[in-house]
Structure formats: C-alpha cells, structure tokens
C-alpha cells in the first residue's frame, strides 16, 4: 500500500 520508492528504502535488497 506504500509507494515503491518507500519500499526501496524499506527493502533496498529488492531494488538491487
């Protein structure tokens, strides 16, 4: 329910 940008901050591993 949160923005992908926030997800990247919460879970950097997902972004790379």
GROMACS .gro file of N, CA and C in nm:
model
   48
    1UNK      N    1   0.083  -0.121   0.000
    1UNK     CA    2   0.000   0.000   0.000
    1UNK      C    3   0.087   0.126   0.000
    2UNK      N    4   0.217   0.108   0.013
    2UNK     CA    5   0.308   0.221   0.014
    2UNK      C    6   0.379   0.232  -0.119
    3UNK      N    7   0.426   0.352  -0.153
    3UNK     CA    8   0.494   0.377  -0.281
    3UNK      C    9   0.616   0.287  -0.297
    4UNK      N   10   0.650   0.257  -0.421
    4UNK     CA   11   0.766   0.171  -0.448
    4UNK      C   12   0.893   0.239  -0.399
    5UNK      N   13   0.897   0.372  -0.406
    5UNK     CA   14   1.014   0.446  -0.360
    5UNK      C   15   1.038   0.419  -0.213
    6UNK      N   16   0.929   0.415  -0.136
    6UNK     CA   17   0.942   0.388   0.006
    6UNK      C   18   0.984   0.243   0.027
    7UNK      N   19   0.933   0.155  -0.057
    7UNK     CA   20   0.967   0.013  -0.048
    7UNK      C   21   1.117  -0.005  -0.069
    8UNK      N   22   1.173   0.073  -0.161
    8UNK     CA   23   1.316   0.063  -0.190
    8UNK      C   24   1.396   0.103  -0.066
    9UNK      N   25   1.341   0.198   0.010
    9UNK     CA   26   1.409   0.244   0.132
    9UNK      C   27   1.394   0.138   0.241
   10UNK      N   28   1.276   0.079   0.249
   10UNK     CA   29   1.250  -0.024   0.349
   10UNK      C   30   1.321  -0.154   0.314
   11UNK      N   31   1.326  -0.185   0.182
   11UNK     CA   32   1.386  -0.310   0.137
   11UNK      C   33   1.478  -0.285   0.018
   12UNK      N   34   1.598  -0.229   0.044
   12UNK     CA   35   1.692  -0.197  -0.063
   12UNK      C   36   1.728  -0.320  -0.145
   13UNK      N   37   1.728  -0.435  -0.082
   13UNK     CA   38   1.767  -0.559  -0.150
   13UNK      C   39   1.675  -0.585  -0.270
   14UNK      N   40   1.549  -0.545  -0.258
   14UNK     CA   41   1.453  -0.568  -0.366
   14UNK      C   42   1.492  -0.486  -0.488
   15UNK      N   43   1.547  -0.365  -0.462
   15UNK     CA   44   1.584  -0.277  -0.572
   15UNK      C   45   1.719  -0.319  -0.629
   16UNK      N   46   1.797  -0.389  -0.552
   16UNK     CA   47   1.926  -0.431  -0.604
   16UNK      C   48   2.027  -0.449  -0.493
   0.00000   0.00000   0.00000
